[in-house]
Every structure is written in C-alpha cells, then in structure tokens.
Short mmCIF file of C-alpha atoms in Angstrom, two decimals:
data_model
loop_
_atom_site.label_atom_id
_atom_site.label_comp_id
_atom_site.label_asym_id
_atom_site.label_seq_id
_atom_site.Cartn_x
_atom_site.Cartn_y
_atom_site.Cartn_z
CA UNK A 1 0.01 0.04 -0.03
CA UNK A 2 1.14 3.51 -0.66
CA UNK A 3 1.51 5.81 2.35
CA UNK A 4 3.60 8.71 1.07
CA UNK A 5 3.70 10.00 -2.62
CA UNK A 6 6.16 12.56 -3.88
CA UNK A 7 5.12 14.62 -6.90
CA UNK A 8 7.67 16.59 -8.93
CA UNK A 9 6.35 20.02 -9.77
CA UNK A 10 8.55 20.93 -12.68
CA UNK A 11 6.77 24.18 -13.52
CA UNK A 12 6.29 23.09 -17.12
CA UNK A 13 3.14 24.23 -18.98
CA UNK A 14 1.64 20.68 -18.96
CA UNK A 15 2.45 19.53 -15.34
CA UNK A 16 -1.26 19.80 -14.60
CA UNK A 17 -1.83 16.24 -15.83
CA UNK A 18 0.73 14.98 -13.52
CA UNK A 19 -0.82 16.89 -10.63
CA UNK A 20 -4.29 15.37 -11.42
CA UNK A 21 -2.67 11.89 -11.73
CA UNK A 22 -0.87 12.27 -8.43
CA UNK A 23 -4.05 13.30 -6.67
CA UNK A 24 -6.06 10.48 -8.03
CA UNK A 25 -3.48 7.92 -6.95
CA UNK A 26 -3.04 9.49 -3.45
CA UNK A 27 -6.88 9.64 -3.04
CA UNK A 28 -7.38 6.08 -3.95
CA UNK A 29 -4.61 5.00 -1.59
CA UNK A 30 -5.31 7.47 1.17
CA UNK A 31 -1.61 8.41 0.86
CA UNK A 32 -0.17 11.73 1.91
CA UNK A 33 0.94 13.79 -1.07
CA UNK A 34 3.84 16.22 -1.26
CA UNK A 35 4.52 18.29 -4.40
CA UNK A 36 8.03 19.47 -4.65
CA UNK A 37 9.62 22.04 -7.07
CA UNK A 38 13.33 22.41 -7.53
CA UNK A 39 14.74 25.67 -8.80
CA UNK A 40 18.01 24.98 -10.54
CA UNK A 41 20.15 28.16 -9.92
CA UNK A 42 23.53 26.49 -10.69
CA UNK A 43 23.90 28.57 -13.86
CA UNK A 44 23.15 31.70 -12.02
CA UNK A 45 25.73 30.88 -9.22
CA UNK A 46 28.43 30.60 -11.81
CA UNK A 47 27.48 33.58 -13.76
CA UNK A 48 29.85 35.77 -11.75
CA UNK A 49 32.69 33.91 -13.16
CA UNK A 50 31.72 34.31 -16.76
CA UNK A 51 32.85 37.15 -18.93
CA UNK A 52 29.63 37.46 -20.86
CA UNK A 53 27.18 39.83 -19.17
CA UNK A 54 24.57 38.79 -21.80
CA UNK A 55 24.89 35.09 -20.59
CA UNK A 56 24.42 36.23 -16.98
CA UNK A 57 21.28 38.20 -18.01
CA UNK A 58 19.82 35.39 -19.89
CA UNK A 59 20.49 32.89 -16.96
CA UNK A 60 18.86 35.38 -14.50
CA UNK A 61 15.83 35.62 -16.89
CA UNK A 62 15.67 31.83 -17.11
CA UNK A 63 15.73 31.31 -13.34
CA UNK A 64 13.08 34.07 -12.78
CA UNK A 65 10.81 32.44 -15.47
CA UNK A 66 11.25 29.03 -13.99
CA UNK A 67 10.35 30.35 -10.52
CA UNK A 68 7.18 31.97 -11.82
CA UNK A 69 6.13 28.74 -13.57
CA UNK A 70 6.80 26.65 -10.37
CA UNK A 71 4.62 29.10 -8.33
CA UNK A 72 1.80 28.33 -10.73
CA UNK A 73 2.35 24.62 -10.35
CA UNK A 74 2.09 25.07 -6.62
CA UNK A 75 -1.15 26.98 -6.90
CA UNK A 76 -2.43 24.27 -9.27
CA UNK A 77 -1.75 21.63 -6.75
CA UNK A 78 -3.26 23.66 -3.87
CA UNK A 79 -6.57 23.63 -6.03
CA UNK A 80 -6.43 19.95 -6.92
CA UNK A 81 -5.47 18.91 -3.45
CA UNK A 82 -8.36 20.85 -1.91
CA UNK A 83 -10.74 19.47 -4.61
CA UNK A 84 -9.78 15.82 -3.68
CA UNK A 85 -9.64 16.67 0.07
CA UNK A 86 -6.11 15.18 0.30
CA UNK A 87 -3.68 15.16 3.05
CA UNK A 88 -0.97 17.20 1.12
CA UNK A 89 1.56 20.05 1.20
CA UNK A 90 4.00 21.62 -1.27
CA UNK A 91 7.77 22.47 -0.82
CA UNK A 92 9.95 24.52 -3.03
CA UNK A 93 13.80 24.26 -2.83
CA UNK A 94 16.84 25.12 -4.73
CA UNK A 95 19.42 22.82 -6.13
CA UNK A 96 20.28 20.14 -8.74
CA UNK A 97 16.89 18.58 -9.84
CA UNK A 98 18.10 14.96 -10.08
CA UNK A 99 20.17 14.98 -6.85
CA UNK A 100 17.31 16.68 -4.88
CA UNK A 101 14.63 14.23 -6.22
CA UNK A 102 16.87 11.19 -5.42
CA UNK A 103 17.56 12.58 -1.94
CA UNK A 104 13.89 13.23 -1.18
CA UNK A 105 12.44 10.21 -2.88
CA UNK A 106 14.03 7.89 -0.38
CA UNK A 107 11.44 8.96 2.21
CA UNK A 108 8.52 8.20 -0.16
CA UNK A 109 6.91 5.17 -1.70
CA UNK A 110 6.41 6.47 -5.10
CA UNK A 111 7.75 9.44 -7.20
CA UNK A 112 5.61 10.84 -9.93
CA UNK A 113 7.10 13.12 -12.56
CA UNK A 114 6.06 14.38 -16.08
CA UNK A 115 8.19 13.62 -19.00
CA UNK A 116 8.96 16.04 -21.87
CA UNK A 117 7.19 15.61 -25.12
CA UNK A 118 9.37 13.71 -27.60
CA UNK A 119 10.00 16.64 -29.81
CA UNK A 120 10.35 19.43 -27.33
CA UNK A 121 11.78 20.05 -23.77
CA UNK A 122 10.02 22.56 -21.82
CA UNK A 123 11.67 24.61 -18.89
CA UNK A 124 11.84 22.56 -15.87
CA UNK A 125 11.35 19.18 -17.39
CA UNK A 126 13.80 16.37 -17.34
CA UNK A 127 15.07 14.99 -20.51
CA UNK A 128 14.67 11.17 -21.31
CA UNK A 129 18.22 10.27 -20.34
CA UNK A 130 17.81 12.45 -17.15
CA UNK A 131 14.62 10.42 -16.28
CA UNK A 132 16.48 7.12 -16.61
CA UNK A 133 19.31 8.49 -14.47
CA UNK A 134 16.78 9.40 -11.93
CA UNK A 135 15.39 5.98 -11.83
CA UNK A 136 18.79 4.42 -11.62
CA UNK A 137 20.06 6.65 -8.81
CA UNK A 138 16.91 6.70 -6.70
CA UNK A 139 16.27 2.90 -6.64
CA UNK A 140 12.69 3.77 -5.90
CA UNK A 141 9.61 3.34 -8.12
CA UNK A 142 9.16 6.29 -10.45
CA UNK A 143 5.85 6.86 -12.36
CA UNK A 144 6.63 8.85 -15.54
CA UNK A 145 3.39 10.58 -16.72
CA UNK A 146 3.17 11.37 -20.51
CA UNK A 147 0.30 13.66 -20.07
CA UNK A 148 -2.24 11.28 -21.74
CA UNK A 149 -3.88 9.43 -18.78
CA UNK A 150 -4.99 10.86 -15.43
CA UNK A 151 -6.94 7.71 -14.75
CA UNK A 152 -4.98 4.79 -16.05
CA UNK A 153 -6.45 1.30 -15.98
CA UNK A 154 -4.47 -1.03 -18.38
CA UNK A 155 -1.03 -2.04 -17.28
CA UNK A 156 1.47 -4.12 -19.10
CA UNK A 157 3.95 -5.84 -16.74
CA UNK A 158 7.09 -6.77 -18.73
CA UNK A 159 9.03 -9.67 -17.21
CA UNK A 160 12.35 -10.82 -18.79
CA UNK A 161 13.38 -13.08 -15.96
CA UNK A 162 15.81 -10.62 -14.46
CA UNK A 163 15.79 -9.34 -10.85
CA UNK A 164 15.04 -5.67 -11.83
CA UNK A 165 11.88 -6.76 -13.81
CA UNK A 166 10.76 -9.10 -10.91
CA UNK A 167 11.40 -6.41 -8.32
CA UNK A 168 9.44 -3.68 -10.21
CA UNK A 169 6.41 -6.05 -10.73
CA UNK A 170 6.51 -7.18 -7.00
CA UNK A 171 6.68 -3.47 -6.00
CA UNK A 172 3.81 -2.50 -8.33
CA UNK A 173 1.56 -5.24 -7.02
CA UNK A 174 2.37 -4.39 -3.45
CA UNK A 175 1.71 -0.75 -3.81
CA UNK A 176 -1.40 -1.11 -5.98
CA UNK A 177 -1.44 2.54 -7.14
CA UNK A 178 -4.49 1.87 -9.10
CA UNK A 179 -7.07 -0.45 -7.41
CA UNK A 180 -9.10 -1.72 -10.28
CA UNK A 181 -6.19 -2.10 -12.67
CA UNK A 182 -6.35 -4.63 -15.53
CA UNK A 183 -2.92 -6.21 -15.82
CA UNK A 184 -1.25 -8.34 -18.53
CA UNK A 185 1.91 -10.12 -17.50
CA UNK A 186 4.10 -10.54 -20.49
CA UNK A 187 7.12 -12.87 -20.48
CA UNK A 188 9.93 -11.69 -22.79
CA UNK A 189 13.50 -12.71 -23.26
CA UNK A 190 14.39 -15.73 -21.10
CA UNK A 191 10.91 -15.64 -19.61
CA UNK A 192 9.41 -16.24 -23.03
CA UNK A 193 11.01 -19.64 -23.27
CA UNK A 194 8.12 -22.20 -23.14
CA UNK A 195 10.43 -24.74 -21.36
CA UNK A 196 11.37 -22.17 -18.65
CA UNK A 197 9.78 -21.99 -15.29
CA UNK A 198 10.42 -18.37 -14.94
CA UNK A 199 7.16 -17.11 -16.27
CA UNK A 200 4.91 -19.76 -14.55
CA UNK A 201 6.52 -18.80 -11.22
CA UNK A 202 5.91 -15.09 -11.80
CA UNK A 203 2.43 -15.78 -13.02
CA UNK A 204 1.59 -17.76 -9.71
CA UNK A 205 3.02 -14.76 -7.65
CA UNK A 206 0.96 -12.24 -9.60
CA UNK A 207 -2.29 -14.23 -9.59
CA UNK A 208 -2.12 -14.62 -5.75
CA UNK A 209 -2.14 -10.82 -5.47
CA UNK A 210 -4.06 -9.66 -8.47
CA UNK A 211 -7.13 -11.40 -9.77
CA UNK A 212 -7.72 -9.66 -12.97
CA UNK A 213 -4.59 -10.86 -14.83
CA UNK A 214 -3.80 -11.91 -18.32
CA UNK A 215 -0.60 -13.77 -19.17
CA UNK A 216 1.40 -13.89 -22.52
CA UNK A 217 4.62 -14.78 -24.06
CA UNK A 218 6.61 -12.70 -26.64
CA UNK A 219 9.60 -14.46 -28.16
CA UNK A 220 12.11 -12.59 -30.37
CA UNK A 221 14.51 -9.78 -30.06
CA UNK A 222 13.24 -7.53 -27.31
CA UNK A 223 14.29 -4.36 -29.17
CA UNK A 224 12.37 -5.29 -32.21
CA UNK A 225 9.15 -6.85 -30.89
CA UNK A 226 8.19 -5.30 -27.56
CA UNK A 227 7.14 -1.75 -28.64
CA UNK A 228 4.98 -3.14 -31.65
CA UNK A 229 3.38 -5.48 -29.21
CA UNK A 230 2.78 -2.71 -26.81
CA UNK A 231 1.15 -0.65 -29.34
CA UNK A 232 -1.22 -3.47 -30.32
CA UNK A 233 -2.19 -4.24 -26.80
CA UNK A 234 -2.49 -0.43 -26.01
CA UNK A 235 -1.69 -0.27 -22.30
CA UNK A 236 -2.01 3.11 -20.48
CA UNK A 237 1.12 2.09 -18.36
CA UNK A 238 4.09 -0.15 -19.11
CA UNK A 239 5.87 -1.60 -16.07
CA UNK A 240 9.61 -2.05 -16.65
CA UNK A 241 12.69 -2.82 -14.64
CA UNK A 242 15.91 -0.89 -15.42
CA UNK A 243 18.71 -3.40 -15.57
CA UNK A 244 21.85 -3.20 -13.52
CA UNK A 245 24.93 -2.78 -15.68
CA UNK A 246 28.38 -1.44 -14.72
CA UNK A 247 28.43 1.42 -17.18
CA UNK A 248 25.82 4.07 -16.64
CA UNK A 249 26.00 5.39 -20.19
CA UNK A 250 25.49 1.86 -21.69
CA UNK A 251 22.48 1.68 -19.36
CA UNK A 252 21.04 4.95 -20.55
CA UNK A 253 21.93 4.44 -24.25
CA UNK A 254 20.94 0.80 -24.56
CA UNK A 255 17.99 -0.04 -22.44
CA UNK A 256 14.52 -0.61 -23.66
CA UNK A 257 13.23 2.14 -21.43
CA UNK A 258 14.79 4.88 -23.49
CA UNK A 259 13.11 3.42 -26.64
CA UNK A 260 9.70 3.66 -24.85
CA UNK A 261 10.42 7.29 -23.89
CA UNK A 262 11.56 8.29 -27.43
CA UNK A 263 9.13 6.18 -29.56
CA UNK A 264 5.94 5.86 -27.59
CA UNK A 265 3.49 7.90 -25.42
CA UNK A 266 2.85 5.23 -22.80
CA UNK A 267 3.09 6.11 -19.15
CA UNK A 268 5.92 4.28 -17.44
CA UNK A 269 6.31 2.76 -13.96
CA UNK A 270 10.03 2.07 -13.55
CA UNK A 271 12.41 0.90 -10.94
CA UNK A 272 16.23 0.24 -11.02
#
C-alpha cells in the first residue's frame, strides 16, 4: 500500500496532468501527497565567473521564469489537493533537480514526474536520459506521466526473468497505485521460453495478489518486438525494470526504457 507519494512540480506548462494523476493515486490509496519544485540556480551561481554579461542576464531571466512557472504549479496543486480533500503540502527548494529528487524520494513510496514531449523539452522538465538517470540513482519506483492518462486502467507488466523486472512487478503489485487495474503479465527474453519455469513462477506470484490478470509470451529480439506488441495491446502504463550494468552510459543508451520514452507515449512505472 502507498503511504507517501512525492510529486515533482516541474513548472512546465503541462504539469497539470501529472498533478491530477498524483491526486487520483493518493486519493485512492489514502496516501499523503507532497508536491516539490526544485529551482536549478547552478547557472546563476556561476554567472559571476563568466565574462559574458549577456549570458548572465539570460540565466537570470531563465531562473526568474522558472520560478514563476513553479509558483503556478504550486497554486495548481493547492486547488487540486483541496478538490480531492487530500492530506497534502508543497515544498519549493533550490538545487540540482536529479540530486534533490533522489535525496527526497528515499522517504516516499512513489515518485511521480512528468516527461517532456518527444519533440520538445519545456523549462523545468527532465530529458529522457535524465529520467533514466533518476530511476537508476533513486532505486525507488518512479511513475513517469506522459500527459495522456490521469486515470490509467491498463497495465503491461514486462518480465524478462531478471531481478530488476521481478522487483518492479513485485513492488507494483504491493503498492497497488490503481485499485481496479487490468494487468497483463508478458514474458519476454528468457521468460518467453516455453520450457522455462520463470514465467509460470511469476504468474503464480501475480495471480495470488491480483485477480484480473492476463498472461502472454513474446519471443524474439526485445528491441524489435516489444514496442510493436505494446502498441497493439495498447496499455495506459508499461511496468519495466531498469537493468543493472556497470556502465551508466550503456544503461542509458541501450535500455528498452529509453526506446519507450523516445518512440511511444505510454506512461511508465519504472524501478532500477
């Protein structure tokens, strides 16, 4: 069960969908919700060491604009929180966005943030690679809203036989962020082997905790078949584990999660 939810108030123009989503999840779980904005002033702090006065003025303008947008996000959350009659508050801090979110997320059960659109990065939003970095460093479940669904109901649980994919599915079923979710457990990679016991074991685990469950297998190269399959099944949310590899850049560049962020509009529930 969810007890505490952290919502990233990025200040971007479309963060209102993430606020609505966070309110729905918190209301359904009777969880306490905190909205947090992080004002990145690092460029302003270093402006005094730069020879370009134009750069310093631009950086000062950027920070002021971001601060105004974040104040609007706080007001939006106040209205939504009161409408849902939530136990909630908001907090604004300064610092590095990823470091601040990682540090704060350890005290919460779930972090919700809004991703950038595939073709644009609005002020205050994290890029796709930054979102993966956030998941990897926090090691807490992160729900990435794409702005499409504020009341998701269809969840695709991707299981490849690895510990990260098993852990994210176990965490999702324990938290139950959406009470009446319709889930499909999909065995891929090693778990798609009909002779393997990986998928049956995970199926038994999931069925003991979630009655409305479909099960399927998807053989083939993961990078080639998973996204077309997801588009056909059309989930609201894809549940994925981020693998543990030694090199962070390889993890960011090569993992399926980045493909989903770049090529699809599905919400993602991720865990490293």
